[in-house]
Coordinates of C-alpha atoms in Angstrom, one line a residue:
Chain A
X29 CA -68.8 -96.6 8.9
X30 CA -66.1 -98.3 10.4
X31 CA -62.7 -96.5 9.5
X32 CA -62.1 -99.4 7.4
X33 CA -62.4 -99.3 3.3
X34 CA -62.0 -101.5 0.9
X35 CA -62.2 -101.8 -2.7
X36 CA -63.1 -103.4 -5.3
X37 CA -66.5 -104.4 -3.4
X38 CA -66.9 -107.2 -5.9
X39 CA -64.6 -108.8 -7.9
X40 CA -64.9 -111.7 -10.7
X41 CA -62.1 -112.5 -12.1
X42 CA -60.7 -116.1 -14.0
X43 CA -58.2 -118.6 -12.9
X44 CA -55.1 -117.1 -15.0
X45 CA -55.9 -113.2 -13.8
X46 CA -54.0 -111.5 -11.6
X47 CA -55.9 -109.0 -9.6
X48 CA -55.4 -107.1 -5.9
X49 CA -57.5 -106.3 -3.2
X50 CA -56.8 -102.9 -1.1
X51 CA -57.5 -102.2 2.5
X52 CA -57.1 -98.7 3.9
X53 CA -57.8 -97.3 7.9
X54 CA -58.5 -94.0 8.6
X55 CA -58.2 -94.9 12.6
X56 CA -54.4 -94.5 13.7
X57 CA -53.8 -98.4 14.1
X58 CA -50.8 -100.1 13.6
X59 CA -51.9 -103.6 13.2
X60 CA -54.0 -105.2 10.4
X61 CA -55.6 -108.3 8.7
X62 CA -56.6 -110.2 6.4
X63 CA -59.8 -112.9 7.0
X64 CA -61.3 -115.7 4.7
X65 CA -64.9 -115.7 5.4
X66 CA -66.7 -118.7 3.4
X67 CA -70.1 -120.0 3.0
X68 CA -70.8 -122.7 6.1
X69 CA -67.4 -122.0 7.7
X70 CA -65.6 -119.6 10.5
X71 CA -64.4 -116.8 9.7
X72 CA -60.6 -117.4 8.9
X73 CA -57.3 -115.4 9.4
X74 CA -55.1 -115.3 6.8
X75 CA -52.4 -112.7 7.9
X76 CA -51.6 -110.3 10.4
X77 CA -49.2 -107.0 9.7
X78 CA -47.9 -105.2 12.9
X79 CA -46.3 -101.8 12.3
X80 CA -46.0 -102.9 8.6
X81 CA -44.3 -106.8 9.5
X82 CA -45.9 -109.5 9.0
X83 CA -46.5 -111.6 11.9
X84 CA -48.5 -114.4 11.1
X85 CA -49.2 -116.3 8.0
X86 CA -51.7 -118.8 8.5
X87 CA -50.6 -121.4 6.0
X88 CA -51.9 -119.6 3.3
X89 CA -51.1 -120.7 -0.5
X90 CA -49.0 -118.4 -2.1
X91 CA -50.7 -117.3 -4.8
X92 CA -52.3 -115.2 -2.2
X93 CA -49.7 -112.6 -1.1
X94 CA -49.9 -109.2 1.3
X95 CA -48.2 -106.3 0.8
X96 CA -48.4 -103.7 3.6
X97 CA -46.5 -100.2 2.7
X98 CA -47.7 -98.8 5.0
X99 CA -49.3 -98.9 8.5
X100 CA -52.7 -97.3 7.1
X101 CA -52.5 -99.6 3.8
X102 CA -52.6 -103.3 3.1
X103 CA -53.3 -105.5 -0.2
X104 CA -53.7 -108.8 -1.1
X105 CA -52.3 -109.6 -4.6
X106 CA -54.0 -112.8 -6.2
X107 CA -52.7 -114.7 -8.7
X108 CA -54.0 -118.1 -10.5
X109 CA -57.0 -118.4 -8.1
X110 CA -58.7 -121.2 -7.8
X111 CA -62.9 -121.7 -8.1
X112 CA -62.9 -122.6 -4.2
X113 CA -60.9 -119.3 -3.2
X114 CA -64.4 -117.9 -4.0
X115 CA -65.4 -116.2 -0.6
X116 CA -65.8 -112.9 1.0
X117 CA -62.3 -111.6 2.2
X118 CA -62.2 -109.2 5.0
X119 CA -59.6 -106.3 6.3
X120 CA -59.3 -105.4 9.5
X121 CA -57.1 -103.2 11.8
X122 CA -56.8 -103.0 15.8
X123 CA -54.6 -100.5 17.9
X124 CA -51.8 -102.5 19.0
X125 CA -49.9 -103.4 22.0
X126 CA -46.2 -103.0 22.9
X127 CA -46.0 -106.6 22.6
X128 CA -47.7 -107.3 19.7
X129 CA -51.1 -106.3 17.7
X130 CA -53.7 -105.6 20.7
X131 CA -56.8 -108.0 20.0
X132 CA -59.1 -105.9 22.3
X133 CA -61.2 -104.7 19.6
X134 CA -60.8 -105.3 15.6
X135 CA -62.6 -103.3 13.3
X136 CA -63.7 -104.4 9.8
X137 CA -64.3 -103.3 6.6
X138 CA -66.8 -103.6 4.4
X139 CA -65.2 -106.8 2.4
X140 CA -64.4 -107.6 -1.0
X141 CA -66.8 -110.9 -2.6
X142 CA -64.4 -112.5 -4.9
X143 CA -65.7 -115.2 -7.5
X144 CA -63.2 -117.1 -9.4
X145 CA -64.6 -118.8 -12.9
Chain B
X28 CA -60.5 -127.5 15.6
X29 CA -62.0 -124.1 16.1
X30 CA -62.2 -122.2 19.5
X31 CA -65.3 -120.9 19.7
X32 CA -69.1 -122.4 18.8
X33 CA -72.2 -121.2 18.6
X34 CA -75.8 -122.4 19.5
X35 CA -77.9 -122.5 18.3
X36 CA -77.0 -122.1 14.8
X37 CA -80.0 -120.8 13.4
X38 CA -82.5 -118.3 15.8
X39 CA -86.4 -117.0 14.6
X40 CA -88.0 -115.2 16.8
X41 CA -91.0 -112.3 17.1
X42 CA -89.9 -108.4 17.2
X43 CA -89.8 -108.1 21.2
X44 CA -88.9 -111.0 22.3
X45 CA -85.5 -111.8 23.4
X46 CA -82.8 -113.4 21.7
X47 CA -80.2 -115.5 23.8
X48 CA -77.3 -117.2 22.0
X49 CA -74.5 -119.2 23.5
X50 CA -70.8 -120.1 22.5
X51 CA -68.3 -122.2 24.1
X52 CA -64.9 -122.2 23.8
X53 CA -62.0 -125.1 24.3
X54 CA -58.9 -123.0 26.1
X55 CA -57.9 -120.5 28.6
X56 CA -58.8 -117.2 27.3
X57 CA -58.0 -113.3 27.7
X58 CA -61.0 -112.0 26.6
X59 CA -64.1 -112.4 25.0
X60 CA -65.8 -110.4 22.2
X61 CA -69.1 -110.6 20.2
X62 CA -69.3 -109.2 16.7
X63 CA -72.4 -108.9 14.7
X64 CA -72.6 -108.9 10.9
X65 CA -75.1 -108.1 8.1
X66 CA -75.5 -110.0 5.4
X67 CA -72.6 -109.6 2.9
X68 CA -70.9 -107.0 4.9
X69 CA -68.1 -106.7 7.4
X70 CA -68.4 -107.6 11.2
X71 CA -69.2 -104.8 13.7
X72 CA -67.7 -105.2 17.0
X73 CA -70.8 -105.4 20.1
X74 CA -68.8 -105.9 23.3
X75 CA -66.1 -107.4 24.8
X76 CA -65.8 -109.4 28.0
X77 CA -62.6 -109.9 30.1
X78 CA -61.8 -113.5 32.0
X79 CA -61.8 -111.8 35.0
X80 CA -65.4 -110.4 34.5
X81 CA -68.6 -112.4 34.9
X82 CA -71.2 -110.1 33.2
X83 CA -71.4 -106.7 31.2
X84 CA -74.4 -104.8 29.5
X85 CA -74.1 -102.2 26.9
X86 CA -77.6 -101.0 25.6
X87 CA -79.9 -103.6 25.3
X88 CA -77.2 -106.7 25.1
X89 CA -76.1 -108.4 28.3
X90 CA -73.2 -110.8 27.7
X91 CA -72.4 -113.3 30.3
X92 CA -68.9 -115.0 30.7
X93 CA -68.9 -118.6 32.6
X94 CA -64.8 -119.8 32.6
X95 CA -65.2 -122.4 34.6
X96 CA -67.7 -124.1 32.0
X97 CA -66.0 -122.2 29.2
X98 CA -69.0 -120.4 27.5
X99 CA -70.5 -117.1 27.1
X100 CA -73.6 -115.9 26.1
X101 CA -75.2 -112.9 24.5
X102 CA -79.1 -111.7 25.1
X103 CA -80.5 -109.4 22.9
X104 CA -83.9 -107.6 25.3
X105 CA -86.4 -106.6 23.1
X106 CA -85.5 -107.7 19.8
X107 CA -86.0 -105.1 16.9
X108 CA -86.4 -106.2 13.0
X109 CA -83.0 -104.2 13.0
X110 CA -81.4 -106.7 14.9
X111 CA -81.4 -109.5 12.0
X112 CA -77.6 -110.3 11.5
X113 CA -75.1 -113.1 12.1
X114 CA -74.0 -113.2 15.3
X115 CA -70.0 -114.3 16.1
X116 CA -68.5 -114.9 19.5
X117 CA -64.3 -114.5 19.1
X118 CA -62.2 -115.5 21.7
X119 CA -58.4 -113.8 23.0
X120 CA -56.3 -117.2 23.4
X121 CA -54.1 -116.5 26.1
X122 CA -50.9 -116.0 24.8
X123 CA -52.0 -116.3 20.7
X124 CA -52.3 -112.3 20.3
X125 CA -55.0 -113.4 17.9
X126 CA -59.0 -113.6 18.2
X127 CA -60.3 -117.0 16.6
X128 CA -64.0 -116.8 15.8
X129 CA -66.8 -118.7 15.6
X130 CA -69.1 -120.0 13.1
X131 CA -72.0 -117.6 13.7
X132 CA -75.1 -117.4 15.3
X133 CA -78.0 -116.3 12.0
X134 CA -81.0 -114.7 14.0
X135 CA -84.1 -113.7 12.5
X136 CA -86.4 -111.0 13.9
X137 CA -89.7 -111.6 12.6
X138 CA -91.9 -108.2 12.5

């Protein structure tokens, strides 16, 4: 185990649903994110929250949007998916740096595989 | 276009043997990290390699860092069935505060 949960483990869900995904660290960080990992392609960051701000959105559509109330929490609401959102999606969460989230080491959670009908 | 590549792609091999896999990378980096991941779950973090260092061990993995040809690469000594994963090089871009990664390395330890 990692320090980092997730849940649901598995999601299906339809275009018109609106569903979240929920991250949580047990490790003292302050910085965490959210990665796209799909089938034939690199793994893909999607957004990064330092001490509970957002600091990078990586041109992601916005019917995917974060919410981090916290520095041990983060979510990812979804909302009119579309069939090709279908992928594993990631959390992770690093100790960061007094200039921004410290990339030295990020450690990952289990993931969430979403399928959108 | 991404940062970091790996080769091969695809790696079989026999239990004992050992595994080398390479990734290259486009720009000036801080560090240099290798993550391996099992199949459907989340990446596990191996070992990470500074720009000022040239080699580094931990266990059984040696990972080499070459900046002047911009590449690394990982060996795996005596490969164990255990050691079937994905394997993902992620690079530090200087400056970027983020790690860009790879598109994986799949080896295959064949019992």
């Amino acid at each position: 185990e990692t320090g980092v949960t997730q849940t649901p483990r598995h999601l299906v869900m339809g275009m018109t649903n609106k569903k979240s995904l929920k991250c949580e660290q047990h490790l003292g960080h302050n910085a965490m994110y959210w990665y796209k990992q799909s089938a034939k392609k690199p793994l893909e960051l999607m957004f990064v929250y330092n001490f509970k701000e957002q600091t990078e959105n990586n041109s992601v559509p916005s019917r995917f949007s974060p919410e981090c109330p916290n520095s041990s929490h983060l979510f990812l609401h979804l909302h009119t998916l579309q069939p090709e959102d279908s992928a594993l999606y990631l959390c992770a969460s690093s100790q960061d740096s007094a200039s921004g989230p410290s990339t030295d080491t990020q450690y990952f959670g289990p993931g969430t595989r979403l399928t959108v009908l | 276009s991404q940062q970091g590549e790996e080769d091969p792609q695809a790696l079989s091999i026999q239990e004992g043997e050992n595994a080398t896999m390479n990734c290259s990378y486009k720009t000036s980096i801080n560090n240099l990290q290798w993550y391996r991941q099992n199949s459907g779950r989340g990446l596990v973090h191996l070992i990470l390699i500074r720009s000022n260092e040239r080699e580094k061990h931990s266990g059984r993995l040696r990972v080499t860092l070459d900046t002047s040809k911009k590449s690394s690469s990982l060996l795996i000594t005596a490969s164990r069935a255990a050691d079937t994963a994905s394997y993902f090089c992620a690079t530090d871009t200087s400056g970027a505060q983020k790690l860009v990664f790879g598109q994986g390395t799949r080896l295959t330890i064949n019992p």
